CSV table of C-alpha atoms in Angstrom, one decimal:
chain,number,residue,atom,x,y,z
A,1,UNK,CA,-7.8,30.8,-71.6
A,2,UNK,CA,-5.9,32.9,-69.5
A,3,UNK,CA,-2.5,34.0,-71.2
A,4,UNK,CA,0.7,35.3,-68.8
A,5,UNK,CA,2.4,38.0,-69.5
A,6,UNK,CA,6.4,37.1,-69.7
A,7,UNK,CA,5.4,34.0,-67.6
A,8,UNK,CA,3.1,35.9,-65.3
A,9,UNK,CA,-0.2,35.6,-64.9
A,10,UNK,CA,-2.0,39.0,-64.0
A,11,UNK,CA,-4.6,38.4,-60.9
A,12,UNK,CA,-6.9,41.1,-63.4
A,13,UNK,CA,-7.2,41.8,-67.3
A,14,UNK,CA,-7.0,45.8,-66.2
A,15,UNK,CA,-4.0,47.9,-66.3
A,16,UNK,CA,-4.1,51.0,-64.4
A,17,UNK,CA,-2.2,54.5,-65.6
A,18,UNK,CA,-1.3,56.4,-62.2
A,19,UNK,CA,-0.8,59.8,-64.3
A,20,UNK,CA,-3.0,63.1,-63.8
A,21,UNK,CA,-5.3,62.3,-60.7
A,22,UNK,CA,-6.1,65.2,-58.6
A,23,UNK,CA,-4.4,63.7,-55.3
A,24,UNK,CA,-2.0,61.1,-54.6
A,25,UNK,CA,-5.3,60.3,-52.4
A,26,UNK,CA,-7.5,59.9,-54.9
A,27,UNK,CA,-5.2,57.6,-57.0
A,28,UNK,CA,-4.9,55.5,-54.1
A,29,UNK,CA,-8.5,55.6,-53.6
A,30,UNK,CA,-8.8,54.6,-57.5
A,31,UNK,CA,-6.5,51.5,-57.5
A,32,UNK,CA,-8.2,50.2,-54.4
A,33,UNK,CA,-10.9,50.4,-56.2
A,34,UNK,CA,-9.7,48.9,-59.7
A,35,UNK,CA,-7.9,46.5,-58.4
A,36,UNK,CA,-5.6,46.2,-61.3
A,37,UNK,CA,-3.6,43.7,-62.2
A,38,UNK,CA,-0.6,46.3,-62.6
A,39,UNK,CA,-0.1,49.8,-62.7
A,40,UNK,CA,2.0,51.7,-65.4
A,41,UNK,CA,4.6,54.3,-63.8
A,42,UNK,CA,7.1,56.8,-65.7
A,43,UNK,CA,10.0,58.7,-64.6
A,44,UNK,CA,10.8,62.8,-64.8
A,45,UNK,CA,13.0,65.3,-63.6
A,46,UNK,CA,13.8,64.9,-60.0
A,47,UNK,CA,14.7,68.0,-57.9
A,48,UNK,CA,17.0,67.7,-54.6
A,49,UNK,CA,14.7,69.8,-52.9
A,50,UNK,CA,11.4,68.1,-53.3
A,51,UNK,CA,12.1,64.5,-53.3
A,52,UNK,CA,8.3,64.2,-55.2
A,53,UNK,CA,9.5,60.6,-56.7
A,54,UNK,CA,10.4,59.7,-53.2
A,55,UNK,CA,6.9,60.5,-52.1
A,56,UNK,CA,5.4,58.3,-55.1
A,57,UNK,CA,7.2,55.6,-55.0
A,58,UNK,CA,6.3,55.3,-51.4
A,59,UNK,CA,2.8,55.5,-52.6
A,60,UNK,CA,3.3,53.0,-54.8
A,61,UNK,CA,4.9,50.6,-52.7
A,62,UNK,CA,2.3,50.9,-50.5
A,63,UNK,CA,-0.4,49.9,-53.2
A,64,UNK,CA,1.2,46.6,-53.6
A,65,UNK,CA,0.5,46.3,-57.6
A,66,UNK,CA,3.1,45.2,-59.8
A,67,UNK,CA,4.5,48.3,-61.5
A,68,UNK,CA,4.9,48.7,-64.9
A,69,UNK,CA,7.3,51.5,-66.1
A,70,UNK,CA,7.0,53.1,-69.7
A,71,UNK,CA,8.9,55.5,-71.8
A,72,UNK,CA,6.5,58.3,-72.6
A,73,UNK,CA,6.9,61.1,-74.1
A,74,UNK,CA,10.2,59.6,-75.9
A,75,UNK,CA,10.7,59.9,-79.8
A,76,UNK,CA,13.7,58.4,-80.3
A,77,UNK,CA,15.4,55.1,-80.0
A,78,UNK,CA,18.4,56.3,-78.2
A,79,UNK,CA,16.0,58.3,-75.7
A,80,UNK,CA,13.2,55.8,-75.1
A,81,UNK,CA,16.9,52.8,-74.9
A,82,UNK,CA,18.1,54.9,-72.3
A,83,UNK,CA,14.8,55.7,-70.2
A,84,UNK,CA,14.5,52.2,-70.1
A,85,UNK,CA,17.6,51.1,-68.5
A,86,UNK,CA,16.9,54.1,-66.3
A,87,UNK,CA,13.3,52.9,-65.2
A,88,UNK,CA,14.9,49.1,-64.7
A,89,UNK,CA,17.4,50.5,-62.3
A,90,UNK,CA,14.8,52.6,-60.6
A,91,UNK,CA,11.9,50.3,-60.5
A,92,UNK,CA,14.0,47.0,-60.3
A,93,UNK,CA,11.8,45.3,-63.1
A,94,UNK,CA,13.2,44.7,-66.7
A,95,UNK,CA,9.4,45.2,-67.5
A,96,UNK,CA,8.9,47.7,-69.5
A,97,UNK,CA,6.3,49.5,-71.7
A,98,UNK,CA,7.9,51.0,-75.0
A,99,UNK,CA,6.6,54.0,-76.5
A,100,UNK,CA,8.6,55.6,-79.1
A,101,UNK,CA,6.4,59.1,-80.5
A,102,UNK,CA,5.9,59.8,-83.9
A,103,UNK,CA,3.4,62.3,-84.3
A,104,UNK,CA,2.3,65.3,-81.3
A,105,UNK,CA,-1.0,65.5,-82.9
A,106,UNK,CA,-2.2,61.9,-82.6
A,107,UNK,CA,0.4,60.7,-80.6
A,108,UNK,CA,0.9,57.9,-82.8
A,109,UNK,CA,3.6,54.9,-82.0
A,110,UNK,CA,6.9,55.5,-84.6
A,111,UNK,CA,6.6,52.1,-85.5
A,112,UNK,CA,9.9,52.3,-87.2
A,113,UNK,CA,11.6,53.2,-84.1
A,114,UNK,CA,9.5,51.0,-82.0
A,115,UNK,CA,11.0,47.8,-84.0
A,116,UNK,CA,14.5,48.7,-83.4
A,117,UNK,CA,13.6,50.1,-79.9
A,118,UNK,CA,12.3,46.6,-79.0
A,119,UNK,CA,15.1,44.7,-80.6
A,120,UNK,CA,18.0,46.6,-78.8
A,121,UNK,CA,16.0,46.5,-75.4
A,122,UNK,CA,15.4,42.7,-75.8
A,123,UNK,CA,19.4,41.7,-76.8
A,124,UNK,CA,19.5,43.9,-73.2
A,125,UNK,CA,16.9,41.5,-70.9
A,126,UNK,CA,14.1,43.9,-71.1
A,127,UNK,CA,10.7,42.1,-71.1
A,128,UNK,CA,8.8,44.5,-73.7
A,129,UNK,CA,5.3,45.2,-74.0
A,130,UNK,CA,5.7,47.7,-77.2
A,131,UNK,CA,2.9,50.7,-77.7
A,132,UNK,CA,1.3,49.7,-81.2
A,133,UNK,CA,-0.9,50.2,-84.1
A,134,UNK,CA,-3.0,47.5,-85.4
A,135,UNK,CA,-0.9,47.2,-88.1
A,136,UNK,CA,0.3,43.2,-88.6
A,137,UNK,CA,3.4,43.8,-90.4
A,138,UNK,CA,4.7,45.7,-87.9
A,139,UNK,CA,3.0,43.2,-85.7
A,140,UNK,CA,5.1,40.4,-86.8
A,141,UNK,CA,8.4,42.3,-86.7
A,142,UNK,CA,7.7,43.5,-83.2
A,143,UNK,CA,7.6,39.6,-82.5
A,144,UNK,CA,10.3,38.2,-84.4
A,145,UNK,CA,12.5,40.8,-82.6
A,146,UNK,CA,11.3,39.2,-79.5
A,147,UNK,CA,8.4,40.7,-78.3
A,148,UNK,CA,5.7,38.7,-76.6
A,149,UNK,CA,3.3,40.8,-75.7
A,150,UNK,CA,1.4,43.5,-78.3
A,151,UNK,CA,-0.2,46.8,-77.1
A,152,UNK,CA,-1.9,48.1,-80.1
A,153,UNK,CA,-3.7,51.5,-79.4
A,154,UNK,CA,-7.8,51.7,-79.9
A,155,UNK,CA,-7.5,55.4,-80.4
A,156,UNK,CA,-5.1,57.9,-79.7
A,157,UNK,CA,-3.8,58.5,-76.1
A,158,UNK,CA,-6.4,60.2,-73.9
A,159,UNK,CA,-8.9,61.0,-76.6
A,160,UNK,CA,-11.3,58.3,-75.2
A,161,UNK,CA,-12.7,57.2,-78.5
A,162,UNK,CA,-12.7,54.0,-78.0
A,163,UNK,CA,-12.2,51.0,-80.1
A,164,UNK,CA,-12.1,53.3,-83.4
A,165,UNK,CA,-10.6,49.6,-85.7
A,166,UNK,CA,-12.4,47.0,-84.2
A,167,UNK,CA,-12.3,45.5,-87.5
A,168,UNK,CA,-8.0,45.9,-87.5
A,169,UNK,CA,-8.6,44.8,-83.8
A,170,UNK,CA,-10.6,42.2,-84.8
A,171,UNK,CA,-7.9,40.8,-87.5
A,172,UNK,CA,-4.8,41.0,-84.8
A,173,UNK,CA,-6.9,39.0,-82.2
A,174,UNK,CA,-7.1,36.3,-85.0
A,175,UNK,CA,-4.1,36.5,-87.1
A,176,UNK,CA,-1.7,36.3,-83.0
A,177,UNK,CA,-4.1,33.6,-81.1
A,178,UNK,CA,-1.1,32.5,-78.6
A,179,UNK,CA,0.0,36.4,-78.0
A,180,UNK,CA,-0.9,38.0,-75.4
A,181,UNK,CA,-2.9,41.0,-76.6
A,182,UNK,CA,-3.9,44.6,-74.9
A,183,UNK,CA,-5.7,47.5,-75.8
A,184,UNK,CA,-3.6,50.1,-74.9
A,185,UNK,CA,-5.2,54.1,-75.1
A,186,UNK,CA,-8.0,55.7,-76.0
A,187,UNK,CA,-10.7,53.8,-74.1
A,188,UNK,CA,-13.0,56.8,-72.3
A,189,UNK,CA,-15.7,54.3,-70.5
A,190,UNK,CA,-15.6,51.3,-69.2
A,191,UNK,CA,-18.1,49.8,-72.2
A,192,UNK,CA,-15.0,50.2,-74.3
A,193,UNK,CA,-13.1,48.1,-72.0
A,194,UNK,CA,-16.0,45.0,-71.8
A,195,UNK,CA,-15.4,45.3,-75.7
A,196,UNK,CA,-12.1,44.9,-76.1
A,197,UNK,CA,-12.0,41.7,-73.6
A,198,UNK,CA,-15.1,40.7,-75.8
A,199,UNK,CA,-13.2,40.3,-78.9
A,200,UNK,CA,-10.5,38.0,-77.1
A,201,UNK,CA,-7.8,40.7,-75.7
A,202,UNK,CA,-6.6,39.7,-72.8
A,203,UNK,CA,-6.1,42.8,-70.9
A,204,UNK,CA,-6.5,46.8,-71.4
A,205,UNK,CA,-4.7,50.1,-69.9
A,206,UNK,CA,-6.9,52.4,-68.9
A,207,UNK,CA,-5.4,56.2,-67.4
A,208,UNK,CA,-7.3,59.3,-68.7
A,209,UNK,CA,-10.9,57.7,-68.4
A,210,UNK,CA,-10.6,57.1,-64.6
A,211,UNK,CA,-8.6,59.4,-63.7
A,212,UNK,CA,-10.1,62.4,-65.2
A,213,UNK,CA,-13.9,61.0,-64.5
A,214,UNK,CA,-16.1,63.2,-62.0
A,215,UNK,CA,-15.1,60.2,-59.4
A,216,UNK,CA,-12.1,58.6,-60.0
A,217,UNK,CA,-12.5,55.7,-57.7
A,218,UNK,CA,-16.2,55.2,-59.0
A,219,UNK,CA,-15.2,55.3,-62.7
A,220,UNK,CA,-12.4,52.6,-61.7
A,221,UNK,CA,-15.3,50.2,-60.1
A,222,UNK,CA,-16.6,50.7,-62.9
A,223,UNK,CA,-13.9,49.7,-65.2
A,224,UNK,CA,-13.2,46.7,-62.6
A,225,UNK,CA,-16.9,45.2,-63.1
A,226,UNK,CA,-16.2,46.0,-67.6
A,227,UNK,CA,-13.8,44.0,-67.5
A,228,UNK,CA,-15.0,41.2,-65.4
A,229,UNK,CA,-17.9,41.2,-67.5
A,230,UNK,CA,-16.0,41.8,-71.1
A,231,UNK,CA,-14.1,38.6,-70.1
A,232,UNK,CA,-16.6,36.8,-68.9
A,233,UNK,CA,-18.4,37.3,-72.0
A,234,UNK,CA,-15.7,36.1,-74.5
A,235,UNK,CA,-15.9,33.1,-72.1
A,236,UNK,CA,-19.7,31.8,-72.9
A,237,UNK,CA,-18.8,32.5,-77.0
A,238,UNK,CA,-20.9,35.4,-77.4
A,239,UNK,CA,-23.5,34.9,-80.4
A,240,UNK,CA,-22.8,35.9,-83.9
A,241,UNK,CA,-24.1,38.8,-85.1
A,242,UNK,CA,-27.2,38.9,-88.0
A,243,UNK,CA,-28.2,41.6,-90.6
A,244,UNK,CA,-31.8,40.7,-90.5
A,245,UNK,CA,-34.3,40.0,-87.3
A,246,UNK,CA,-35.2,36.4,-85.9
A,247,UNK,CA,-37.9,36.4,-83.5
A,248,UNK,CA,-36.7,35.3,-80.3
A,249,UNK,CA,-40.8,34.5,-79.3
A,250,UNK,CA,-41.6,31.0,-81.0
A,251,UNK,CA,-43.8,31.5,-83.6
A,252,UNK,CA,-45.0,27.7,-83.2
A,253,UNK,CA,-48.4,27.3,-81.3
A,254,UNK,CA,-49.2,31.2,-81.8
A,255,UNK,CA,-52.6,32.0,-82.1
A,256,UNK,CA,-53.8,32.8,-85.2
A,257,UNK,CA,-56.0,36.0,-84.9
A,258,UNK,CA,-56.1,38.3,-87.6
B,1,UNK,CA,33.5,73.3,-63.3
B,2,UNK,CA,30.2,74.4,-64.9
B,3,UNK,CA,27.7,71.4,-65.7
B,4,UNK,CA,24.2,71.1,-66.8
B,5,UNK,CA,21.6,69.5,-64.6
B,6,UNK,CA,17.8,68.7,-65.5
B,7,UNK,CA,18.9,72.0,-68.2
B,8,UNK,CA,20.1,74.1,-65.0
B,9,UNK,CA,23.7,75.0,-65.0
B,10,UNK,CA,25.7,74.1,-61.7
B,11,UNK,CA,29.0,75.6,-60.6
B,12,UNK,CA,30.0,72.2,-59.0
B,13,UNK,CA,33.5,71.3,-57.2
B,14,UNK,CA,32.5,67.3,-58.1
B,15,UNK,CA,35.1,65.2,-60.0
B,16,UNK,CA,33.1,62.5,-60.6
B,17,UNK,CA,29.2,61.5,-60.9
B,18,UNK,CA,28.6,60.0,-57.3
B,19,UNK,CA,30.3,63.4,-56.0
B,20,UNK,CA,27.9,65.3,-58.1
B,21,UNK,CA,24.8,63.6,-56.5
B,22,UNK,CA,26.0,64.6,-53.0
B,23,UNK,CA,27.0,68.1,-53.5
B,24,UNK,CA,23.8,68.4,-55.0
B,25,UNK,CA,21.4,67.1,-52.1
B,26,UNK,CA,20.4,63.7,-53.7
B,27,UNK,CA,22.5,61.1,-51.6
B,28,UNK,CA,20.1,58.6,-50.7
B,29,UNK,CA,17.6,59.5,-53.3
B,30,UNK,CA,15.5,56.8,-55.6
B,31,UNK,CA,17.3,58.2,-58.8
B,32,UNK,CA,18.6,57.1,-62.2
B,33,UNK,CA,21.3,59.1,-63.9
B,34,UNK,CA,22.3,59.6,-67.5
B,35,UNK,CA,25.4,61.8,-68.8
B,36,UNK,CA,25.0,63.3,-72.6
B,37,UNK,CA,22.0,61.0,-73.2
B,38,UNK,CA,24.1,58.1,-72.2
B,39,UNK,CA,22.7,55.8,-69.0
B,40,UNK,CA,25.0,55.8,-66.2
B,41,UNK,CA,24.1,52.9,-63.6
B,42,UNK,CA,24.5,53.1,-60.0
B,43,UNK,CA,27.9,50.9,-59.9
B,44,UNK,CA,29.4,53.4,-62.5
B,45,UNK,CA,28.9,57.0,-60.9
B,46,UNK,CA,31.5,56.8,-59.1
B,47,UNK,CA,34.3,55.8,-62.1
B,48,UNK,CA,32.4,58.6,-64.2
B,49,UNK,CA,34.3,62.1,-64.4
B,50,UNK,CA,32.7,65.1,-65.4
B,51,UNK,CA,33.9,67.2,-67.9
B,52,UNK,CA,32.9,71.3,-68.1
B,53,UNK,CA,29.6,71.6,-69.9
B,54,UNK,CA,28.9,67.7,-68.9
B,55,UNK,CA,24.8,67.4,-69.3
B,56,UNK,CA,23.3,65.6,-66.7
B,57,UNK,CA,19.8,64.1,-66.8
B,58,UNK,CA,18.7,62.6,-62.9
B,59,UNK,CA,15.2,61.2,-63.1
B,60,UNK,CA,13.3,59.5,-60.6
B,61,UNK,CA,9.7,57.7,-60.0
B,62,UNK,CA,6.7,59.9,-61.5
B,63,UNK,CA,3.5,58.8,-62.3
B,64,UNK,CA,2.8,57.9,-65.5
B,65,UNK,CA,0.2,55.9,-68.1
């Protein structure tokens, strides 16, 4: 079943980071090629001279994909509150994707401050798809402050690990049936992409792995076709796994020659 | 009147916030504004005074993940 996403339905189950690419070119070239279903945007420092966000967002515009704005690199409430209202008046969607750091090494979601994050930004209209752990307890509060969407990570930001708690992953899929669910960081190839749509999420965020692949606009084919096929998959009810071997060959009518 | 800008310090003739974002070169500019980690939204710039040592934060679109 396809799940929307604050009432919309996303015309694909990838999200596309537009961070690090080695040309404005070659992003372009990689969301033509992705096709995602939106692409996550951020906000820095803007200097009279340059204009650079003017140049982006004219990029952006151009690519025609719903944007979704986040508040990296914030680690508090107050910072990650304001950069919100900031991206809503710049981007003109009360959309936003909520990261509130707790830890440089890992780059691990405060939940803490994520909770009270999403609670003041929903009071305010914001739509919030919060940056999570697996964890449901923190799950369930991000919800009851209004949340309806969860972004737990599968490892941490840009490490590429892949799904490193499938079993945690695994557990939020079933424990939040109705909510819509995305993997959100550390997915390095698209096979960790087909996974996640595997076990039922309905969507993943992918930036690092395409963008800092030897072709960028190959690797986001790539990722394009995983999650076709991941979602597909989940589809047909994949088999259940075994521990011990089943031939697939019938054994009836085999001759007997020993 | 001395103010802080993206952590550069400005001697600025500006009164208020919308006079600070053309003396600066950004009139026209796709931009969001914040004073002492406060938001400050486009309707309001021009009601907002500066005061000496004021810290100004003026973002705009970036790429991002």
């Amino acid at each position: 079943m396809t799940k929307s996403f604050y009432g919309t339905v996303l015309s694909s189950p990838l999200m596309l980071g537009t961070a690090q690419y080695p040309s404005p070119d070659i992003l372009r070239d990689a969301v033509k090629a992705a096709q995602p279903g939106v692409v996550t945007v951020s906000l820095r420092r803007e200097s009279a001279g340059e204009r650079a966000g003017q140049a982006f967002w004219d990029l952006i515009q151009k690519l025609d994909v719903p944007v979704l704005p986040n508040t990296a690199g914030c680690h508090t409430v107050k910072e990650a509150v304001t950069t919100a209202h900031m991206a809503r008046e710049v981007f003109g969607t009360d959309w936003i994707k909520l990261e509130v750091i707790g830890e440089l090494d890992t780059l691990q979601p405060d939940v803490f401050g994520l909770v009270e994050a999403a609670r003041v930004l929903t009071e305010d209209g914001f739509k919030v798809f919060p940056y999570t752990t697996e964890d449901l307890v923190v799950a369930e509060r991000l919800l009851a402050v209004g949340c309806e969407v969860l972004m737990p990570w599968g490892a941490p930001i840009g490490s590429g690990k892949g799904l490193n708690n499938v079993f945690g992953l695994r557990a939020m899929r079933a424990h939040f049936p109705e909510v819509p669910l995305v993997v959100d960081a550390g997915i390095g190839v698209p096979s960790h992409a087909a996974q996640a749509l595997e076990l039922g999420y309905d969507a993943v965020l992918i930036n690092t792995a395409v963008a800092k692949a030897g072709d960028p606009a190959v690797m986001a084919e790539a990722f394009r076709c995983a999650v076709q096929a991941g979602a597909l998959a989940r589809k047909a009810d994949p088999m259940e796994e075994r521990d011990m071997a089943v031939p697939s060959t019938p054994v009836v009518g085999k001759a007997m020659l020993a | 009147m001395q103010i802080v800008v993206n952590d550069e310090v400005h001697e600025v003739s500006a009164k208020t916030l919308a006079a600070l974002i053309d003396e600066l070169g950004y009139s026209g500019a796709r931009i969001a504004t914040a004073m002492d980690g406060s938001f400050v939204p486009v309707p309001s710039r021009g009601n907002t005074l500066l005061r000496d040592g004021a810290r100004i934060e003026i973002v705009a679109p970036m790429q991002g993940g």
